[in-house]
Amino acid sequence: MDTNEELDKWNAGEVSFKDDHIKNAFEMVKSVFEEGLFYPGEGALAVTQDQLYGAISSHKVGFIFEPTTSVKTTIDNSGLKDYKICDYPAMGKNPTNPVLGGCDGYFIPTSSKNVEGAVEAMKYLTSEEIMTFRAEGGQVPCAKIAEGANVDEAFMESISRCSEQIYPTEIINVGAELSDYMQNQMPANYIYNGEASLDELEELRVGAVNK
């Protein structure tokens, strides 16, 4: 989307999956797949994480997509020594260049039967001990970490420099069925079934918005 206003409408489920922005995005992904640039070719839609580790360590692929929390694990498991961490993706022409995604978080539901115990658990999960553990494991901490913690500051900067661009909403939050379809069946369904898959998504979108 070209503006935050358009992006807000899309993320709220107010934009059809038949919109040209959406169809063009799926077409671009499909074209990359058809050109054989996904590893390992047609089998890419069922590739395992271990296969990807092996592929990048043996230089069969030059670029691997990972969420921030998995970057260090990928580097460690693939044995990479010479690598570059890139910011991705750039979302259209929107000048704010938002990154769709988000942060892990903790919450206490209103139905909790042990609020005091939940609060204590929350304190521990956000404690210096746990924040240090997360930071040393390659995850951006959200609270104070211990002095002298074994943290690569340059690496941490490389995976946190986009933090101010993370957008607070996503289309997958509109409905559980829509989320499941998008995350577990796309883009494979579009690659093999074309616009018929968008018909299914559109039906799920309308159903979720009208609930």
Coordinates of N, CA and C in Angstrom, one line a residue:
M1 N 0.8 -1.2 0.0 CA 0.0 0.0 0.0 C 0.9 1.3 0.0
D2 N 0.4 2.3 -0.6 CA 1.2 3.5 -0.8 C 1.1 4.5 0.4
T3 N 0.1 4.4 1.3 CA 0.0 5.3 2.4 C -0.4 4.5 3.6
N4 N -0.2 5.1 4.8 CA -0.6 4.4 6.0 C -2.1 4.3 6.1
E5 N -2.9 5.2 5.5 CA -4.3 5.1 5.5 C -4.8 3.9 4.7
E6 N -4.2 3.6 3.6 CA -4.5 2.5 2.8 C -4.1 1.2 3.5
L7 N -2.9 1.2 4.2 CA -2.4 0.1 4.9 C -3.3 -0.2 6.1
D8 N -3.8 0.8 6.8 CA -4.7 0.6 7.9 C -6.0 -0.1 7.4
K9 N -6.5 0.3 6.3 CA -7.8 -0.3 5.8 C -7.5 -1.8 5.4
W10 N -6.4 -2.0 4.8 CA -6.0 -3.4 4.4 C -5.9 -4.3 5.6
N11 N -5.2 -3.8 6.6 CA -5.0 -4.6 7.8 C -6.3 -4.8 8.6
A12 N -7.2 -3.9 8.5 CA -8.5 -4.0 9.2 C -9.5 -4.9 8.4
G13 N -9.0 -5.4 7.2 CA -9.9 -6.3 6.5 C -10.9 -5.6 5.6
E14 N -10.6 -4.3 5.3 CA -11.6 -3.5 4.6 C -11.3 -3.4 3.1
V15 N -10.2 -4.1 2.7 CA -9.8 -4.1 1.3 C -9.9 -5.5 0.7
S16 N -10.5 -5.7 -0.5 CA -10.7 -7.0 -1.1 C -9.4 -7.6 -1.5
F17 N -9.4 -8.9 -1.4 CA -8.3 -9.7 -1.9 C -8.2 -9.7 -3.4
K18 N -9.2 -9.1 -4.1 CA -9.2 -9.0 -5.5 C -8.6 -7.6 -5.9
D19 N -8.2 -6.8 -4.9 CA -7.6 -5.5 -5.2 C -6.3 -5.7 -6.0
D20 N -6.0 -4.8 -6.9 CA -4.8 -5.0 -7.8 C -3.5 -5.0 -7.0
H21 N -3.4 -4.3 -5.8 CA -2.2 -4.3 -5.0 C -2.0 -5.8 -4.6
I22 N -3.0 -6.5 -4.2 CA -2.9 -7.8 -3.6 C -2.6 -8.8 -4.7
K23 N -3.3 -8.7 -5.8 CA -3.0 -9.6 -6.9 C -1.6 -9.5 -7.5
N24 N -1.2 -8.2 -7.6 CA 0.2 -8.0 -8.1 C 1.2 -8.5 -7.2
A25 N 1.0 -8.4 -5.9 CA 1.9 -9.0 -4.9 C 2.1 -10.5 -5.1
F26 N 0.9 -11.2 -5.2 CA 0.9 -12.6 -5.4 C 1.6 -13.0 -6.7
E27 N 1.3 -12.2 -7.7 CA 1.9 -12.5 -9.0 C 3.4 -12.4 -9.0
M28 N 3.9 -11.4 -8.2 CA 5.4 -11.2 -8.1 C 6.0 -12.4 -7.4
V29 N 5.3 -12.9 -6.4 CA 5.9 -14.1 -5.7 C 5.8 -15.3 -6.6
K30 N 4.7 -15.5 -7.3 CA 4.6 -16.6 -8.2 C 5.6 -16.6 -9.3
S31 N 5.9 -15.4 -9.8 CA 6.9 -15.3 -10.9 C 8.3 -15.7 -10.4
V32 N 8.6 -15.3 -9.2 CA 9.9 -15.7 -8.7 C 10.0 -17.2 -8.5
F33 N 8.9 -17.8 -8.1 CA 8.9 -19.3 -7.9 C 9.0 -20.0 -9.3
E34 N 8.3 -19.5 -10.3 CA 8.3 -20.1 -11.6 C 9.7 -19.9 -12.3
E35 N 10.4 -18.9 -11.9 CA 11.8 -18.7 -12.4 C 12.8 -19.6 -11.8
G36 N 12.3 -20.4 -10.8 CA 13.2 -21.4 -10.1 C 14.1 -20.8 -9.1
L37 N 13.8 -19.6 -8.6 CA 14.7 -18.9 -7.6 C 14.4 -19.3 -6.2
F38 N 13.4 -20.1 -5.9 CA 13.1 -20.6 -4.6 C 13.9 -21.9 -4.5
Y39 N 14.5 -22.2 -3.3 CA 15.3 -23.4 -3.1 C 14.4 -24.5 -2.5
P40 N 14.4 -25.7 -2.9 CA 15.1 -26.2 -4.1 C 14.2 -26.4 -5.3
G41 N 13.8 -25.4 -6.0 CA 12.9 -25.4 -7.1 C 11.5 -25.7 -6.6
E42 N 10.8 -26.7 -7.3 CA 9.4 -27.0 -6.9 C 9.3 -27.5 -5.5
G43 N 10.3 -28.1 -5.0 CA 10.3 -28.6 -3.6 C 10.3 -27.5 -2.6
A44 N 10.5 -26.3 -3.0 CA 10.6 -25.2 -2.0 C 9.4 -25.1 -1.1
L45 N 8.3 -25.4 -1.6 CA 7.1 -25.3 -0.8 C 7.0 -26.3 0.4
A46 N 7.9 -27.2 0.4 CA 7.9 -28.2 1.5 C 9.3 -28.3 2.1
V47 N 10.1 -27.4 1.9 CA 11.5 -27.4 2.4 C 11.5 -27.3 3.9
T48 N 12.4 -28.1 4.5 CA 12.5 -28.0 6.0 C 13.6 -27.0 6.4
Q49 N 13.6 -26.6 7.7 CA 14.5 -25.6 8.2 C 15.9 -26.2 8.1
D50 N 16.1 -27.5 8.4 CA 17.5 -28.1 8.3 C 18.0 -28.0 6.9
Q51 N 17.1 -28.3 5.9 CA 17.5 -28.2 4.5 C 18.0 -26.8 4.1
L52 N 17.3 -25.8 4.7 CA 17.7 -24.4 4.4 C 19.1 -24.1 5.1
Y53 N 19.3 -24.6 6.3 CA 20.6 -24.4 6.9 C 21.7 -25.0 6.0
G54 N 21.5 -26.2 5.6 CA 22.5 -26.8 4.7 C 22.7 -26.1 3.4
A55 N 21.6 -25.6 2.8 CA 21.7 -24.9 1.5 C 22.5 -23.6 1.6
I56 N 22.2 -22.9 2.7 CA 22.9 -21.6 2.8 C 24.4 -21.8 3.2
S57 N 24.7 -22.8 4.0 CA 26.1 -23.1 4.4 C 26.9 -23.6 3.2
S58 N 26.2 -24.3 2.3 CA 26.9 -24.8 1.1 C 26.8 -23.9 -0.1
H59 N 26.3 -22.7 0.1 CA 26.2 -21.6 -0.9 C 25.3 -22.0 -2.1
K60 N 24.3 -22.9 -1.8 CA 23.3 -23.2 -2.8 C 22.2 -22.1 -2.9
V61 N 22.1 -21.3 -1.8 CA 21.2 -20.1 -1.8 C 22.0 -18.9 -1.3
G62 N 21.6 -17.8 -1.7 CA 22.3 -16.6 -1.3 C 21.6 -15.7 -0.3
F63 N 20.3 -16.0 -0.1 CA 19.4 -15.2 0.7 C 18.4 -16.0 1.4
I64 N 18.3 -15.8 2.7 CA 17.3 -16.6 3.5 C 16.5 -15.6 4.3
F65 N 15.2 -15.8 4.3 CA 14.3 -15.0 5.1 C 14.1 -15.5 6.5
E66 N 14.3 -14.7 7.5 CA 14.1 -15.2 8.9 C 13.5 -14.0 9.7
P67 N 12.7 -14.4 10.7 CA 12.3 -13.3 11.6 C 13.4 -13.0 12.5
T68 N 13.4 -11.8 13.1 CA 14.5 -11.3 13.9 C 14.9 -12.3 15.0
T69 N 13.9 -12.9 15.6 CA 14.3 -13.8 16.7 C 15.0 -15.1 16.3
S70 N 15.0 -15.4 15.0 CA 15.7 -16.6 14.5 C 17.0 -16.4 13.8
V71 N 17.4 -15.1 13.7 CA 18.6 -14.9 12.9 C 19.8 -15.5 13.5
K72 N 20.1 -15.3 14.8 CA 21.3 -15.9 15.4 C 21.2 -17.4 15.3
T73 N 20.1 -18.1 15.5 CA 20.0 -19.5 15.4 C 20.4 -20.0 14.0
T74 N 19.9 -19.3 13.0 CA 20.3 -19.6 11.6 C 21.8 -19.5 11.4
I75 N 22.3 -18.4 11.8 CA 23.8 -18.2 11.7 C 24.6 -19.4 12.4
D76 N 24.2 -19.7 13.6 CA 24.9 -20.7 14.4 C 24.7 -22.1 13.8
N77 N 23.5 -22.4 13.4 CA 23.2 -23.8 12.9 C 23.7 -24.0 11.5
S78 N 23.9 -22.9 10.7 CA 24.4 -23.1 9.4 C 25.9 -22.9 9.3
G79 N 26.5 -22.4 10.4 CA 28.0 -22.3 10.5 C 28.5 -21.1 9.6
L80 N 27.6 -20.2 9.3 CA 28.0 -19.0 8.5 C 29.1 -18.2 9.2
K81 N 30.1 -17.7 8.5 CA 31.1 -16.8 9.0 C 31.1 -15.5 8.3
D82 N 30.7 -15.6 7.0 CA 30.7 -14.4 6.2 C 29.3 -14.1 5.8
Y83 N 28.6 -13.1 6.3 CA 27.2 -12.9 6.0 C 26.9 -11.4 6.2
K84 N 25.7 -11.1 5.7 CA 25.2 -9.7 5.9 C 23.7 -9.8 6.3
I85 N 23.3 -9.1 7.3 CA 21.9 -9.0 7.7 C 21.3 -7.8 7.1
C86 N 20.2 -8.1 6.3 CA 19.6 -7.0 5.5 C 18.2 -6.7 6.1
D87 N 17.7 -5.5 6.0 CA 16.4 -5.1 6.4 C 15.4 -5.5 5.3
Y88 N 14.4 -6.2 5.6 CA 13.4 -6.7 4.6 C 12.1 -7.0 5.3
P89 N 11.0 -6.7 4.6 CA 10.8 -6.1 3.3 C 10.6 -4.6 3.3
A90 N 10.7 -4.1 2.1 CA 10.3 -2.7 1.9 C 8.8 -2.8 1.4
M91 N 7.9 -2.1 2.0 CA 6.5 -2.3 1.7 C 6.0 -1.2 0.8
G92 N 6.2 -1.5 -0.5 CA 5.6 -0.6 -1.5 C 6.3 0.8 -1.5
K93 N 5.5 1.8 -1.8 CA 6.0 3.2 -1.9 C 5.7 4.0 -0.7
N94 N 5.2 3.3 0.3 CA 4.8 4.0 1.6 C 6.1 4.6 2.2
P95 N 6.1 6.0 2.3 CA 7.3 6.6 2.8 C 7.8 6.2 4.2
T96 N 6.8 5.7 5.0 CA 7.2 5.2 6.4 C 7.8 3.8 6.3
N97 N 7.7 3.2 5.2 CA 8.4 1.9 5.0 C 8.1 0.9 6.2
P98 N 6.9 0.6 6.5 CA 6.6 -0.2 7.7 C 7.0 -1.6 7.5
V99 N 7.3 -2.3 8.6 CA 7.6 -3.7 8.6 C 6.4 -4.4 9.2
L100 N 5.6 -5.2 8.5 CA 4.5 -5.9 9.1 C 5.1 -7.1 9.9
G101 N 4.6 -7.3 11.1 CA 5.1 -8.3 12.0 C 4.7 -7.9 13.4
G102 N 5.6 -7.9 14.3 CA 5.3 -7.5 15.6 C 6.2 -8.0 16.6
C103 N 5.8 -7.9 17.9 CA 6.6 -8.3 19.0 C 6.0 -9.4 19.8
D104 N 6.8 -10.2 20.4 CA 6.2 -11.2 21.3 C 5.8 -10.4 22.6
G105 N 4.8 -10.9 23.2 CA 4.3 -10.1 24.4 C 3.6 -11.1 25.4
Y106 N 3.5 -10.6 26.6 CA 2.8 -11.4 27.7 C 1.6 -10.6 28.1
F107 N 0.5 -11.3 28.5 CA -0.6 -10.6 29.1 C -1.3 -11.5 30.1
I108 N -2.1 -10.9 30.9 CA -2.8 -11.7 31.9 C -4.3 -11.6 31.5
P109 N -5.0 -12.7 31.2 CA -6.4 -12.6 30.8 C -7.3 -12.2 31.9
T110 N -8.4 -11.6 31.6 CA -9.3 -11.2 32.7 C -9.9 -12.4 33.4
S111 N -9.9 -13.6 32.7 CA -10.4 -14.8 33.3 C -9.4 -15.5 34.2
S112 N -8.3 -14.9 34.4 CA -7.2 -15.6 35.2 C -7.7 -15.9 36.7
K113 N -7.5 -17.1 37.1 CA -7.9 -17.5 38.5 C -6.9 -17.3 39.5
N114 N -5.7 -16.9 39.1 CA -4.6 -16.6 40.0 C -3.8 -15.4 39.5
V115 N -4.4 -14.2 39.7 CA -3.8 -13.0 39.2 C -2.4 -12.7 39.9
E116 N -2.4 -12.9 41.2 CA -1.1 -12.7 41.9 C 0.0 -13.6 41.4
G117 N -0.3 -14.8 41.1 CA 0.7 -15.8 40.6 C 1.1 -15.4 39.2
A118 N 0.1 -14.9 38.4 CA 0.4 -14.5 37.0 C 1.3 -13.3 37.0
V119 N 1.1 -12.4 38.0 CA 1.9 -11.2 38.1 C 3.4 -11.6 38.4
E120 N 3.5 -12.6 39.3 CA 4.8 -13.0 39.7 C 5.5 -13.7 38.5
A121 N 4.8 -14.5 37.7 CA 5.3 -15.1 36.5 C 5.8 -14.0 35.5
M122 N 4.9 -13.0 35.4 CA 5.3 -11.9 34.5 C 6.5 -11.1 34.9
K123 N 6.7 -10.9 36.2 CA 7.9 -10.3 36.7 C 9.1 -11.1 36.4
Y124 N 9.0 -12.4 36.5 CA 10.1 -13.3 36.2 C 10.5 -13.3 34.7
L125 N 9.4 -13.3 33.9 CA 9.6 -13.3 32.4 C 10.2 -12.0 31.9
T126 N 10.1 -10.9 32.7 CA 10.7 -9.7 32.2 C 11.8 -9.3 33.1
S127 N 12.3 -10.2 33.9 CA 13.4 -9.9 34.8 C 14.8 -9.8 34.1
E128 N 15.7 -9.3 34.8 CA 17.1 -9.1 34.2 C 17.6 -10.5 33.8
E129 N 17.4 -11.5 34.6 CA 17.9 -12.8 34.3 C 17.4 -13.3 32.9
I130 N 16.1 -13.2 32.7 CA 15.5 -13.7 31.5 C 15.8 -12.8 30.3
M131 N 15.9 -11.5 30.5 CA 16.3 -10.5 29.5 C 17.7 -10.8 29.0
T132 N 18.6 -11.1 30.0 CA 20.0 -11.4 29.7 C 20.0 -12.7 28.8
F133 N 19.3 -13.7 29.3 CA 19.2 -15.0 28.6 C 18.8 -14.8 27.1
R134 N 17.7 -14.0 26.9 CA 17.2 -13.7 25.6 C 18.2 -12.9 24.8
A135 N 18.9 -11.9 25.4 CA 19.8 -11.1 24.6 C 21.0 -11.9 24.2
E136 N 21.5 -12.8 25.1 CA 22.7 -13.6 24.7 C 22.3 -14.7 23.7
G137 N 21.0 -15.0 23.6 CA 20.5 -15.9 22.6 C 20.2 -15.2 21.2
G138 N 20.4 -14.0 21.1 CA 20.2 -13.3 19.9 C 18.9 -12.6 19.7
Q139 N 18.2 -12.4 20.8 CA 16.8 -11.7 20.7 C 16.9 -10.4 21.4
V140 N 16.2 -9.4 20.8 CA 16.2 -8.0 21.3 C 15.5 -8.0 22.7
P141 N 16.2 -7.6 23.8 CA 15.5 -7.5 25.1 C 14.6 -6.3 25.2
C142 N 13.6 -6.3 26.0 CA 12.7 -5.2 26.2 C 12.9 -4.6 27.6
A143 N 13.9 -5.1 28.3 CA 14.2 -4.5 29.7 C 15.7 -4.7 30.0
K144 N 16.1 -4.3 31.1 CA 17.5 -4.2 31.5 C 18.1 -5.6 31.5
I145 N 19.4 -5.7 31.0 CA 20.1 -6.9 31.0 C 21.3 -6.8 31.9
A146 N 21.9 -7.9 32.3 CA 23.0 -7.8 33.3 C 24.3 -7.2 32.7
E147 N 25.0 -6.5 33.5 CA 26.3 -5.9 33.1 C 27.2 -7.0 32.8
G148 N 28.0 -6.9 31.7 CA 29.0 -7.9 31.3 C 28.3 -9.0 30.5
A149 N 27.1 -8.9 30.2 CA 26.4 -9.9 29.4 C 27.1 -10.2 28.1
N150 N 27.1 -11.4 27.6 CA 27.8 -11.8 26.4 C 27.0 -11.5 25.2
V151 N 26.9 -10.2 24.8 CA 26.1 -9.7 23.7 C 26.9 -9.0 22.7
D152 N 26.7 -9.4 21.4 CA 27.4 -8.8 20.3 C 26.6 -7.5 20.0
E153 N 27.1 -6.3 20.3 CA 26.3 -5.1 20.1 C 26.1 -4.8 18.7
A154 N 27.0 -5.1 17.8 CA 26.9 -4.8 16.4 C 25.8 -5.7 15.8
F155 N 25.7 -7.0 16.3 CA 24.7 -7.9 15.8 C 23.3 -7.4 16.3
M156 N 23.3 -7.0 17.6 CA 22.0 -6.6 18.2 C 21.5 -5.3 17.4
E157 N 22.4 -4.5 17.1 CA 22.0 -3.3 16.3 C 21.4 -3.7 15.0
S158 N 22.0 -4.7 14.4 CA 21.6 -5.1 13.0 C 20.2 -5.7 13.0
I159 N 19.7 -6.3 14.1 CA 18.4 -6.9 14.1 C 17.4 -6.0 14.8
S160 N 17.8 -4.9 15.3 CA 16.8 -4.0 16.0 C 16.7 -2.6 15.3
R161 N 17.4 -2.4 14.3 CA 17.4 -1.0 13.7 C 16.0 -0.7 13.0
C162 N 15.2 -1.7 12.7 CA 13.9 -1.5 12.1 C 12.8 -1.5 13.2
S163 N 13.1 -1.5 14.4 CA 12.1 -1.6 15.5 C 11.1 -0.5 15.5
E164 N 11.5 0.7 15.1 CA 10.6 1.8 15.0 C 9.6 1.8 13.8
Q165 N 9.9 0.8 12.9 CA 9.1 0.7 11.7 C 8.0 -0.4 11.8
I166 N 8.0 -1.1 12.9 CA 7.1 -2.2 13.0 C 5.7 -1.7 13.1
Y167 N 4.8 -2.2 12.3 CA 3.5 -1.7 12.2 C 2.6 -2.4 13.2
P168 N 1.7 -1.8 13.9 CA 0.9 -2.4 15.0 C -0.2 -3.3 14.6
T169 N -0.6 -3.4 13.3 CA -1.7 -4.2 12.9 C -1.3 -5.1 11.6
E170 N -2.0 -6.2 11.5 CA -1.8 -7.1 10.3 C -3.1 -7.7 9.9
I171 N -3.3 -8.0 8.6 CA -4.5 -8.6 8.1 C -4.8 -9.9 8.8
I172 N -3.8 -10.6 9.2 CA -4.0 -12.0 9.8 C -4.7 -11.9 11.1
N173 N -4.8 -10.7 11.7 CA -5.5 -10.5 13.0 C -7.0 -10.4 12.8
V174 N -7.4 -10.3 11.6 CA -8.9 -10.1 11.4 C -9.7 -11.3 11.8
G175 N -9.1 -12.5 11.5 CA -9.9 -13.7 11.9 C -9.0 -14.9 11.9
A176 N -9.3 -15.9 12.8 CA -8.4 -17.0 13.0 C -8.4 -17.9 11.7
E177 N -9.5 -18.1 11.0 CA -9.5 -18.9 9.8 C -8.7 -18.3 8.7
L178 N -8.9 -17.0 8.6 CA -8.2 -16.2 7.6 C -6.7 -16.3 7.9
S179 N -6.3 -16.1 9.1 CA -4.9 -16.2 9.5 C -4.3 -17.6 9.2
D180 N -5.0 -18.7 9.5 CA -4.5 -20.0 9.2 C -4.3 -20.2 7.7
Y181 N -5.3 -19.8 6.9 CA -5.2 -19.9 5.5 C -4.0 -19.2 4.9
M182 N -3.8 -17.9 5.4 CA -2.7 -17.1 4.8 C -1.4 -17.7 5.2
Q183 N -1.2 -18.1 6.5 CA 0.1 -18.4 7.0 C 0.5 -19.9 6.6
N184 N -0.5 -20.7 6.4 CA -0.2 -22.2 6.2 C -0.5 -22.7 4.8
Q185 N -1.3 -21.9 4.0 CA -1.6 -22.4 2.7 C -1.2 -21.5 1.6
M186 N -0.8 -20.2 1.9 CA -0.4 -19.3 0.9 C 1.2 -19.1 1.0
P187 N 1.9 -18.9 0.0 CA 1.4 -18.6 -1.4 C 1.2 -19.9 -2.3
A188 N 1.4 -21.1 -1.7 CA 1.3 -22.3 -2.5 C 0.0 -22.4 -3.2
N189 N -1.1 -22.0 -2.5 CA -2.4 -22.2 -3.2 C -2.5 -21.2 -4.4
Y190 N -1.9 -20.0 -4.2 CA -2.0 -19.1 -5.4 C -1.1 -19.6 -6.5
I191 N 0.0 -20.2 -6.2 CA 1.0 -20.7 -7.2 C 0.3 -21.8 -8.0
Y192 N -0.5 -22.6 -7.4 CA -1.1 -23.8 -8.0 C -2.5 -23.5 -8.5
N193 N -3.2 -22.6 -7.8 CA -4.7 -22.5 -8.1 C -5.0 -21.0 -8.6
G194 N -4.1 -20.1 -8.6 CA -4.3 -18.8 -9.1 C -5.4 -18.1 -8.3
E195 N -6.2 -17.3 -9.0 CA -7.2 -16.4 -8.4 C -8.3 -17.2 -7.6
A196 N -8.4 -18.5 -7.8 CA -9.4 -19.2 -7.1 C -9.0 -19.2 -5.6
S197 N -7.7 -19.1 -5.3 CA -7.3 -19.0 -3.9 C -7.7 -17.7 -3.3
L198 N -7.7 -16.6 -4.1 CA -8.2 -15.3 -3.7 C -9.7 -15.3 -3.4
D199 N -10.4 -16.1 -4.1 CA -11.8 -16.2 -3.9 C -12.1 -16.7 -2.5
E200 N -11.3 -17.7 -2.1 CA -11.4 -18.3 -0.8 C -11.0 -17.3 0.3
L201 N -9.9 -16.6 0.1 CA -9.5 -15.6 1.0 C -10.5 -14.5 1.2
E202 N -11.1 -14.1 0.0 CA -12.1 -13.1 0.1 C -13.3 -13.5 0.9
E203 N -13.7 -14.8 0.7 CA -14.9 -15.3 1.5 C -14.6 -15.3 3.0
L204 N -13.3 -15.6 3.3 CA -12.9 -15.6 4.7 C -12.9 -14.2 5.3
R205 N -12.4 -13.3 4.5 CA -12.3 -11.9 4.9 C -13.6 -11.3 5.2
V206 N -14.6 -11.5 4.3 CA -15.9 -11.0 4.4 C -16.6 -11.6 5.7
G207 N -16.4 -12.9 5.8 CA -17.0 -13.6 7.0 C -16.4 -13.0 8.3
A208 N -15.1 -12.8 8.3 CA -14.5 -12.3 9.6 C -14.9 -10.9 9.9
V209 N -15.0 -10.0 8.9 CA -15.4 -8.6 9.1 C -16.8 -8.5 9.5
N210 N -17.7 -9.4 9.0 CA -19.1 -9.3 9.4 C -19.5 -10.0 10.7
K211 N -18.6 -10.6 11.3 CA -18.9 -11.3 12.6 C -19.2 -10.3 13.7

